[in-house]
Coordinates of C-alpha atoms in Angstrom, one line a residue:
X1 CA 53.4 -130.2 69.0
X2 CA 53.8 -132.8 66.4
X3 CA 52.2 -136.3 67.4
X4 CA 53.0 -139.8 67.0
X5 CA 50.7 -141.2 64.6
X6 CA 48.7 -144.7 65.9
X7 CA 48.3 -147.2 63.2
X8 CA 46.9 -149.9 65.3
X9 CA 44.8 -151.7 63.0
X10 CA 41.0 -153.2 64.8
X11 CA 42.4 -156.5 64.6
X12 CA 45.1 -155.6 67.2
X13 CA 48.3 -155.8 65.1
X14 CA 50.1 -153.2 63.3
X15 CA 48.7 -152.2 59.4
X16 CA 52.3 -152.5 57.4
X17 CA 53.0 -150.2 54.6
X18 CA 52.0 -152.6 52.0
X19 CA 48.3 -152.8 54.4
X20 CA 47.8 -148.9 53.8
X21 CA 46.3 -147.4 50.5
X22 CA 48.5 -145.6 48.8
X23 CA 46.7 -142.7 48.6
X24 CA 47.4 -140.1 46.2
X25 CA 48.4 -136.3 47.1
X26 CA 45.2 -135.3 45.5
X27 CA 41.7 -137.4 45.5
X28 CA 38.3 -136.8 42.8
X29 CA 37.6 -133.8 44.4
X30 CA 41.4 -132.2 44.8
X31 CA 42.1 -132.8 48.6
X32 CA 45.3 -131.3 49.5
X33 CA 48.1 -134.0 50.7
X34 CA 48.6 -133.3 54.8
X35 CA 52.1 -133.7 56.1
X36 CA 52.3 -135.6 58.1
X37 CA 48.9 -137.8 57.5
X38 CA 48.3 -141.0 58.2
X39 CA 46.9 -143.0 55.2
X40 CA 44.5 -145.6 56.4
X41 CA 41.9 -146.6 54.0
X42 CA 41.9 -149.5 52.9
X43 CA 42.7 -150.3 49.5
X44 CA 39.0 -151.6 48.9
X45 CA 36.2 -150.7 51.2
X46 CA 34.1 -153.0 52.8
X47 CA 30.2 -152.7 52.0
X48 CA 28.5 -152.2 54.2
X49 CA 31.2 -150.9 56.1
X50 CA 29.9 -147.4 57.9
X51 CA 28.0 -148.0 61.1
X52 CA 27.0 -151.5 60.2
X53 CA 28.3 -153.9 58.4
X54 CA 27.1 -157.3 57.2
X55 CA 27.9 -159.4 60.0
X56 CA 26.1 -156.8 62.3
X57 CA 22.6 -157.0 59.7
X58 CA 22.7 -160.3 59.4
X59 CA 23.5 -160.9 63.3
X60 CA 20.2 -159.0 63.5
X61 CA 18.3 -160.4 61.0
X62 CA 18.4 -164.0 62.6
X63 CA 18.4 -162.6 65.9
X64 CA 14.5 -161.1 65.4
X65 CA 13.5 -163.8 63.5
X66 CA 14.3 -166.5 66.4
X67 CA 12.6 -164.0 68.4
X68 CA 15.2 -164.1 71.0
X69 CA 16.5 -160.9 73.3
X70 CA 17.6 -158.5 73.6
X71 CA 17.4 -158.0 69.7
X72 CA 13.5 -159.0 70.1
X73 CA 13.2 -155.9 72.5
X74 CA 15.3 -153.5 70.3
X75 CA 13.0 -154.7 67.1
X76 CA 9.9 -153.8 68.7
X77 CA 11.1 -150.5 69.8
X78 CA 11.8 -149.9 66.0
X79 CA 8.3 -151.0 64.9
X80 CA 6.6 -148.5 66.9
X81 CA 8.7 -145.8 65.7
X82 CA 6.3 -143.8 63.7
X83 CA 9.2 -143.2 61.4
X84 CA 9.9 -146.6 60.7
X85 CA 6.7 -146.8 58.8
X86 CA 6.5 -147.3 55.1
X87 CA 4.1 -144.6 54.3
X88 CA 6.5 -141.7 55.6
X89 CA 6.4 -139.4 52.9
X90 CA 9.5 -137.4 52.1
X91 CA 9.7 -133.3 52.1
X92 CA 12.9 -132.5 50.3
X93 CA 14.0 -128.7 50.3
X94 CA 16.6 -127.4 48.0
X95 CA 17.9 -125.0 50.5
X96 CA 18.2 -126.3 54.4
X97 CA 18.4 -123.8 56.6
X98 CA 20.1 -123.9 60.8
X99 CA 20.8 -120.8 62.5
X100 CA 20.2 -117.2 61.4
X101 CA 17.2 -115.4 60.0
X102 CA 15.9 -117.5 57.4
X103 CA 12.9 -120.0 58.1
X104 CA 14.4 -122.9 59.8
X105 CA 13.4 -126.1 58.2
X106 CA 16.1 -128.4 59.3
X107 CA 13.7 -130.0 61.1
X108 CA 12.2 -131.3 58.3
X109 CA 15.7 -133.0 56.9
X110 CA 16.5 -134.5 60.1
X111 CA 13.1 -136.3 60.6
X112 CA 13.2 -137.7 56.9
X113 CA 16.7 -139.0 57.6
X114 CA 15.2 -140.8 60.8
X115 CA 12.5 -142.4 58.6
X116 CA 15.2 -143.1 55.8
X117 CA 17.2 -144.8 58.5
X118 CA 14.8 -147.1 60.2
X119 CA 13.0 -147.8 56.6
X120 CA 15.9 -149.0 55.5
X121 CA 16.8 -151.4 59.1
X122 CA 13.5 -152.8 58.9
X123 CA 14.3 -153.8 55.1
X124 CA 17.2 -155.1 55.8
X125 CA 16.5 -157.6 58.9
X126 CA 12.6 -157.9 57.5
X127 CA 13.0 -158.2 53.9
X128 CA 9.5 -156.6 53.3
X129 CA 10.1 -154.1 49.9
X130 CA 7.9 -151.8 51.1
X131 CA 10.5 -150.0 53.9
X132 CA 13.6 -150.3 51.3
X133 CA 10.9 -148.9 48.7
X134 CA 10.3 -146.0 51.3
X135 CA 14.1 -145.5 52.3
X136 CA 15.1 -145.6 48.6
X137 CA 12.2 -142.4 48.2
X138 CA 13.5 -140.5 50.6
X139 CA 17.2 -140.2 49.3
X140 CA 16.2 -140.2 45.6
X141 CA 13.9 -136.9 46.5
X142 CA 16.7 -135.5 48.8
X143 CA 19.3 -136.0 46.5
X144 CA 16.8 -134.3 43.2
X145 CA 16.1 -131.0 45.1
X146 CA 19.0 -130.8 47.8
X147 CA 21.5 -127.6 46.7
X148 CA 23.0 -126.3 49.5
X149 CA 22.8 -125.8 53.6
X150 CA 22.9 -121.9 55.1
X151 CA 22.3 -120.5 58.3
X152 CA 24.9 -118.7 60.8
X153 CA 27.4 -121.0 62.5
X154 CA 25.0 -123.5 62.8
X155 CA 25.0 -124.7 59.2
X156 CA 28.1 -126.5 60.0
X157 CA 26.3 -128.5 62.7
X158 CA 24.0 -129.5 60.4
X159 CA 26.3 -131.2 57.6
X160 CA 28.4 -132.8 59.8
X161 CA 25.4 -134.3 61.9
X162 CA 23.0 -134.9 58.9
X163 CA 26.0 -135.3 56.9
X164 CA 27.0 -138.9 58.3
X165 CA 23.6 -139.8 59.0
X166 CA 22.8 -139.6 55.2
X167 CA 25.7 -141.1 54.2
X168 CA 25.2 -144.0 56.8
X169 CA 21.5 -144.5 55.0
X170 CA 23.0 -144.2 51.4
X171 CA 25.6 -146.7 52.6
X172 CA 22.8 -149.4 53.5
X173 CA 20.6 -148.5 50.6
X174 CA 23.6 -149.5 48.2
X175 CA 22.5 -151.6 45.3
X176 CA 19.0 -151.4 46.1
X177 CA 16.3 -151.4 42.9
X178 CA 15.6 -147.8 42.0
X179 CA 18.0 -146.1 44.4
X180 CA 20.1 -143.7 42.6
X181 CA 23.5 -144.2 44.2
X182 CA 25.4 -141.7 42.0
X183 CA 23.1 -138.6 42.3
X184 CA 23.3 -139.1 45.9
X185 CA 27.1 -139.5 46.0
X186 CA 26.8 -136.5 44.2
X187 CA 24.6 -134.8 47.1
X188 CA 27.3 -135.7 49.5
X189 CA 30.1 -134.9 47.6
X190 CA 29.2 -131.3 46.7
X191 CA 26.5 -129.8 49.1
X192 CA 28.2 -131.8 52.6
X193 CA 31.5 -132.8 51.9
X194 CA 32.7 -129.0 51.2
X195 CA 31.5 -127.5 54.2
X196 CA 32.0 -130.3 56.4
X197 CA 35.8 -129.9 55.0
X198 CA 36.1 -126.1 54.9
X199 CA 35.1 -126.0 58.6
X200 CA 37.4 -128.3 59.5
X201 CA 40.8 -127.6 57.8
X202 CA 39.9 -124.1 56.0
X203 CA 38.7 -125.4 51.9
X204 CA 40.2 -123.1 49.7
X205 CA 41.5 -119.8 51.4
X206 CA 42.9 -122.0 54.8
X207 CA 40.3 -120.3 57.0
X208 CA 38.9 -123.4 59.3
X209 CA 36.2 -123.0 62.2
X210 CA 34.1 -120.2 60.8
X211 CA 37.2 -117.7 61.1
X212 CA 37.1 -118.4 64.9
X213 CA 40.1 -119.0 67.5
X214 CA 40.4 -123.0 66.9
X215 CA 39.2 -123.3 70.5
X216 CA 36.4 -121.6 70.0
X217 CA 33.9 -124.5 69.2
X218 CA 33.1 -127.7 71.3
X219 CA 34.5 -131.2 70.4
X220 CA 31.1 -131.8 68.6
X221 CA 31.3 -129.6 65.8
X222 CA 34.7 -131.0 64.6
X223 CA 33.3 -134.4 65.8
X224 CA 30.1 -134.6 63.8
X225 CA 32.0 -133.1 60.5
X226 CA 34.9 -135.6 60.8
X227 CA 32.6 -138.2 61.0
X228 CA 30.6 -136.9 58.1
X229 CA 33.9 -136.9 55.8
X230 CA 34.7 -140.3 57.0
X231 CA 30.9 -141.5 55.8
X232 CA 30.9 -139.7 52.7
X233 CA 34.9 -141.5 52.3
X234 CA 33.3 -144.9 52.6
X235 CA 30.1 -143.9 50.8
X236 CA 32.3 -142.8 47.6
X237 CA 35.0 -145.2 48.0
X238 CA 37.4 -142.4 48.6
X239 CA 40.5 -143.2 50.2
X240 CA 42.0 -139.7 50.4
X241 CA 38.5 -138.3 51.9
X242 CA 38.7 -141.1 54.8
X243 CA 42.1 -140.3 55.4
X244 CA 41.5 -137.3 56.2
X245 CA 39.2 -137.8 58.7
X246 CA 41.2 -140.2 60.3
X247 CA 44.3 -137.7 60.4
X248 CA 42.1 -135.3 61.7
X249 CA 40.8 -137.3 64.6
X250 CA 44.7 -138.6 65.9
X251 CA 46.3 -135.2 64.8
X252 CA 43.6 -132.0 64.2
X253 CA 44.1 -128.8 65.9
X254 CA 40.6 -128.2 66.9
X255 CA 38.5 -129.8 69.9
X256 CA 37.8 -132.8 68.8
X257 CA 41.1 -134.4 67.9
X258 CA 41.3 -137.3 70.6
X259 CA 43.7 -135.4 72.9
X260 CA 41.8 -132.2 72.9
X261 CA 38.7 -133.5 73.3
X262 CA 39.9 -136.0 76.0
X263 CA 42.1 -133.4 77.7
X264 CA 43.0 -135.1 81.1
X265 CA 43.5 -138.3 81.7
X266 CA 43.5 -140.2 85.4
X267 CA 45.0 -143.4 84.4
X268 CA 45.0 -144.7 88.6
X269 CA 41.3 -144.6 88.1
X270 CA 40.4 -146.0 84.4
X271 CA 38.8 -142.9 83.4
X272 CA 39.1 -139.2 81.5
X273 CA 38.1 -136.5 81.5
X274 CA 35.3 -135.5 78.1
X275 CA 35.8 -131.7 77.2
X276 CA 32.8 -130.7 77.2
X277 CA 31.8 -131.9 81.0
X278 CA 32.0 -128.4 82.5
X279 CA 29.8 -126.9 79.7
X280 CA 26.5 -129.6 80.6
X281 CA 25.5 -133.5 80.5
X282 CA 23.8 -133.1 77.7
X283 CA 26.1 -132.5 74.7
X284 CA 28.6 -134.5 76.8
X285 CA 26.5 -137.5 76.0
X286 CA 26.6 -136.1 72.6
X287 CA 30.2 -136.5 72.1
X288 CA 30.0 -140.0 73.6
X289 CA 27.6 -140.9 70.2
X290 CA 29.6 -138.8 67.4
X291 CA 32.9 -140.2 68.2
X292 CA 31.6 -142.8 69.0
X293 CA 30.2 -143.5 65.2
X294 CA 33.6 -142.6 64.1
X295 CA 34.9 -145.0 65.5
X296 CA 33.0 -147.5 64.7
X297 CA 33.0 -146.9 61.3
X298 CA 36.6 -146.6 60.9
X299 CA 36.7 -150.4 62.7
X300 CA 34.6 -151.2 59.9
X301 CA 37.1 -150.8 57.8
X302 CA 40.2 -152.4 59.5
X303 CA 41.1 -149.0 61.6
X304 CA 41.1 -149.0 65.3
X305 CA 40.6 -145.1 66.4
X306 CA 38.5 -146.6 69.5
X307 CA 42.1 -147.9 70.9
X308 CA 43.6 -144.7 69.9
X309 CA 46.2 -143.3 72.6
X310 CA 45.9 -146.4 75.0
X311 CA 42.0 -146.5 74.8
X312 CA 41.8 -142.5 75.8
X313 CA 38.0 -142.6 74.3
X314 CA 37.0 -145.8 76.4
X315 CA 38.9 -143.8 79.9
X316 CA 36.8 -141.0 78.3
X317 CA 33.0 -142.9 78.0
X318 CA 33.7 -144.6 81.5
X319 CA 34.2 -140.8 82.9
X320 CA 30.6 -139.6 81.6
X321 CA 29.2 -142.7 82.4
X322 CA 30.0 -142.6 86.3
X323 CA 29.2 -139.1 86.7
X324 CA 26.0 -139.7 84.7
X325 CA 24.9 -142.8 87.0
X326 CA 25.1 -140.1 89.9
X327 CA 28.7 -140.9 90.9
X328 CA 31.8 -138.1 92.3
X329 CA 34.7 -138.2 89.0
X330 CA 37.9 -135.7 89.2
X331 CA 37.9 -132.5 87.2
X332 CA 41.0 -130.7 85.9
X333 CA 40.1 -126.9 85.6
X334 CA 40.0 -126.5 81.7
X335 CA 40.9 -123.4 80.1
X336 CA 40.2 -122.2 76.3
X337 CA 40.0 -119.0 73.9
X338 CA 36.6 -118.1 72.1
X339 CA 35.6 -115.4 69.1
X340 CA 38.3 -114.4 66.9
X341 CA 40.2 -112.9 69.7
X342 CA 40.9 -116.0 71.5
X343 CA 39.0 -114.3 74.7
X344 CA 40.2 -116.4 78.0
X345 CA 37.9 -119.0 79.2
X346 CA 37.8 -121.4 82.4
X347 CA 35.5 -124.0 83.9
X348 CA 36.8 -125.2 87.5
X349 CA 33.8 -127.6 87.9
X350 CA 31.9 -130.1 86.3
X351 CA 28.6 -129.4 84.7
X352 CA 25.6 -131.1 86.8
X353 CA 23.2 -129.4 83.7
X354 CA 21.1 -132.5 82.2
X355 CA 23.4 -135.0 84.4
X356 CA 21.6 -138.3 84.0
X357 CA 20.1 -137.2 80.4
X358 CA 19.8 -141.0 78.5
X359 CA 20.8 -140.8 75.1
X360 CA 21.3 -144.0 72.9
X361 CA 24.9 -143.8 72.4
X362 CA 26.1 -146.5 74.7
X363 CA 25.0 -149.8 73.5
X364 CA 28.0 -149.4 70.2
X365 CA 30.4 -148.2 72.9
X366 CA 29.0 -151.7 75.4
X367 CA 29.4 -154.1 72.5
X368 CA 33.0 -153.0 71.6
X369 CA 35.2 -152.9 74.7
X370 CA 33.1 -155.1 76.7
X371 CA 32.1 -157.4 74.1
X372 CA 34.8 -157.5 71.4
X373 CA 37.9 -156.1 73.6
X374 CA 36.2 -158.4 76.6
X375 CA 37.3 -155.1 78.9
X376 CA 36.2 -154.1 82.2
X377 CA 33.8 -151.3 81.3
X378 CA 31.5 -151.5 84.2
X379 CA 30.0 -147.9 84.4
X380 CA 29.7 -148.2 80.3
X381 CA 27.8 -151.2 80.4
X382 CA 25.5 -149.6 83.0
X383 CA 24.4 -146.9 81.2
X384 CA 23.9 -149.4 78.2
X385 CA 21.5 -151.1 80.8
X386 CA 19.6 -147.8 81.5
X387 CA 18.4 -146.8 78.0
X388 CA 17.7 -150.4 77.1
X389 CA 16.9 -151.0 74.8
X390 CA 17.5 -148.2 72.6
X391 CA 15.1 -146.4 70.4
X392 CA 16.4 -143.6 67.8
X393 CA 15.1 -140.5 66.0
X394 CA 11.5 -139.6 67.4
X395 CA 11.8 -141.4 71.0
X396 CA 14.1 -138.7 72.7
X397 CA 11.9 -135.9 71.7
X398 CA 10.8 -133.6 68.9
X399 CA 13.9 -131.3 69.1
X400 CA 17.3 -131.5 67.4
X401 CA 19.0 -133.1 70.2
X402 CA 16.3 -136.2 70.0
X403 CA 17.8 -136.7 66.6
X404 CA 21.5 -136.5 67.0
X405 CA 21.8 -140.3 66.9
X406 CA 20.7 -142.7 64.7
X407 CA 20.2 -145.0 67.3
X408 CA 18.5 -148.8 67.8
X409 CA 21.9 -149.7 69.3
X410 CA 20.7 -152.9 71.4
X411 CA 18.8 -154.3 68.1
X412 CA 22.0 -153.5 66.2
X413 CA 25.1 -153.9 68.7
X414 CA 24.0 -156.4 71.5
X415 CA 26.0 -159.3 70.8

């Protein structure tokens, strides 16, 4: 079913034709013209414009330095961060590995993106060279060895979550002494970008999701590569590449479109329901921080996908919010084909697996309907309340799912 496309700019008003880039049919690296597609990228991109941009740095900056909460609290939790620390010392690998046979070292990418990340926060609000000196390391070494990203079906986890999170760092990093913004580009451009594409609309031979029935994979794997085109868009200044994020996230077939992965909706009661919240808590709360980061990022550059579909993401977050704060939520029995055979699939309940798991993806989500919007997100801004404030990589544990977010949401967001 064709959709109507929402052009609602962030400021609340409709983006005109003469607003929109005039995208061409092809981009630097060839990207195929969508019918259909909704070109929203602005004809210049703002920088910093992915998950922060310069009102929310310098917000920060003079927040810690007054000393005043809660962007005091959110500072210290950075500082004690092991890898906010300038002496973190960078392990680049020219092949990353996730999933399959082969030695699995993407541990070792996603801590150094942690340390990249809060290196370059602390430069930023601090001023002290020696964390942008360290953030600037790590992506020059990444981007000198880095050739490619294997593994079975995992591999496409890991460029679309490492894949925005880089980007994101690059992003800050921008104009920084030493940092070579180019070769990294480059990084992005040919190891993430292709994949992160491939998986999601086929690349070359029109294949997408690993060959699999296109509801085969959570919303989270379309999620975190959308969001890793969309970084890599603003990163490049690449109108085409952001576009077609954006189209995929209002219009994609897969799960992670905003109607698929917000499948029911119970408007009497604010809320929706996420479609992952019969599989577990867990990598619901997931969901909450990857579209999350779209979103953001695309109101960062004059596009409002948090409104999208009557604010179907906000119904969505206040959903998993209330069940996670130990409250009773409808469920709609959800149905779906897996493997290549489109096998039939139901869940009839919601998942009480992890229920109550704190992840910090909800301060971003607090700040923008409650503060921004000024909407009534209660159960939102209670879970914001619980993880307060909000560490990042290395505070949620040693495994992957500890490093999904970038975090530091209450130093960065709290307004």
């Amino acid at each position: 079913m064709k959709r109507n496309l929402d052009l609602t700019s962030r400021r609340g008003f409709l983006k005109t034709a003469g607003a929109l880039t005039a995208a061409g049919a092809t981009g630097a690296l060839g990207l195929a013209s969508i019918p259909g597609r909704a070109n929203a990228a602005p004809a210049t991109f703002s920088h910093p414009g992915g998950l922060h941009n310069a009102g929310d740095i310098n917000r920060a900056k003079v927040k810690v330095a007054a000393g005043e909460d809660p962007w005091r609290s959110g500072w210290n939790r950075l500082i004690a961060n092991s890898h906010s620390q300038p002496s973190w010392t960078p392990r680049p690998q020219a092949t990353v590995y996730r999933g399959g046979s082969d030695p699995q070292n993407y541990g070792i990418l996603y801590n150094d993106i942690a340390a990249a990340y809060q290196n370059a926060l602390r430069w930023h609000i601090q001023g002290v060279a020696a964390h942008g000196d360290c953030a600037r390391d790590i992506l020059n070494a990444w981007s000198s060895t880095l050739t490619s990203i294997k593994g079975n079906a995992d591999r496409f986890l890991a460029v679309g979550i490492y894949g925005w999170q880089f980007a994101n760092v690059g992003e800050l990093m921008r104009g920084y002494p030493g940092f070579d913004l180019g070769r990294f580009q480059n990084m992005m451009r040919t190891v993430f970008y292709p994949m992160n594409d491939d998986f999601l609309y086929g690349g070359d031979d029109g294949v997408s999701h690993n060959g699999a029935c296109i509801t085969n994979y959570w919303a989270n794997w379309d999620l975190c590569n959308m969001a890793s085109v969309m970084a890599i868009g603003i990163l490049c200044d690449d109108g085409p590449m952001f576009d077609r994020a954006v189209n995929y996230f209002r219009n994609g077939a897969g799960n992670g479109s905003i109607r698929n992965a917000v499948p029911f909706v119970y408007d009497s009661q604010g809320l929706a329901q996420w479609q992952e919240s019969g599989r577990d808590q867990g990598h619901t709360m997931m969901g909450m921080g990857q579209m999350g980061a779209i979103c953001e990022m695309a109101w960062n550059q004059g596009v409002d996908l948090y409104g999208a579909d009557s604010n179907r993401f906000m119904k969505a977050a206040q959903y998993v919010a209330k069940y996670n704060l130990g409250e009773d939520v409808p469920f709609t029995k959800y149905t779906w084909g897996s493997g290549t055979n489109c096998a039939y699939n139901e869940q009839t309940t919601i998942s009480s697996s992890s229920r109550g798991q704190l992840r910090p993806v909800w301060a971003m989500l607090d700040s923008h309907y409650r503060r921004r919007r000024n909407l009534s997100v209660p159960y939102i801004q209670r879970m914001a309340q619980a993880v307060h404030p909000e560490g990042g990589g290395g505070d949620y544990g040693s495994t992957s799912g500890g490093f999904d977010q970038l975090g530091f949401g209450t130093l960065m967001y709290s307004k």
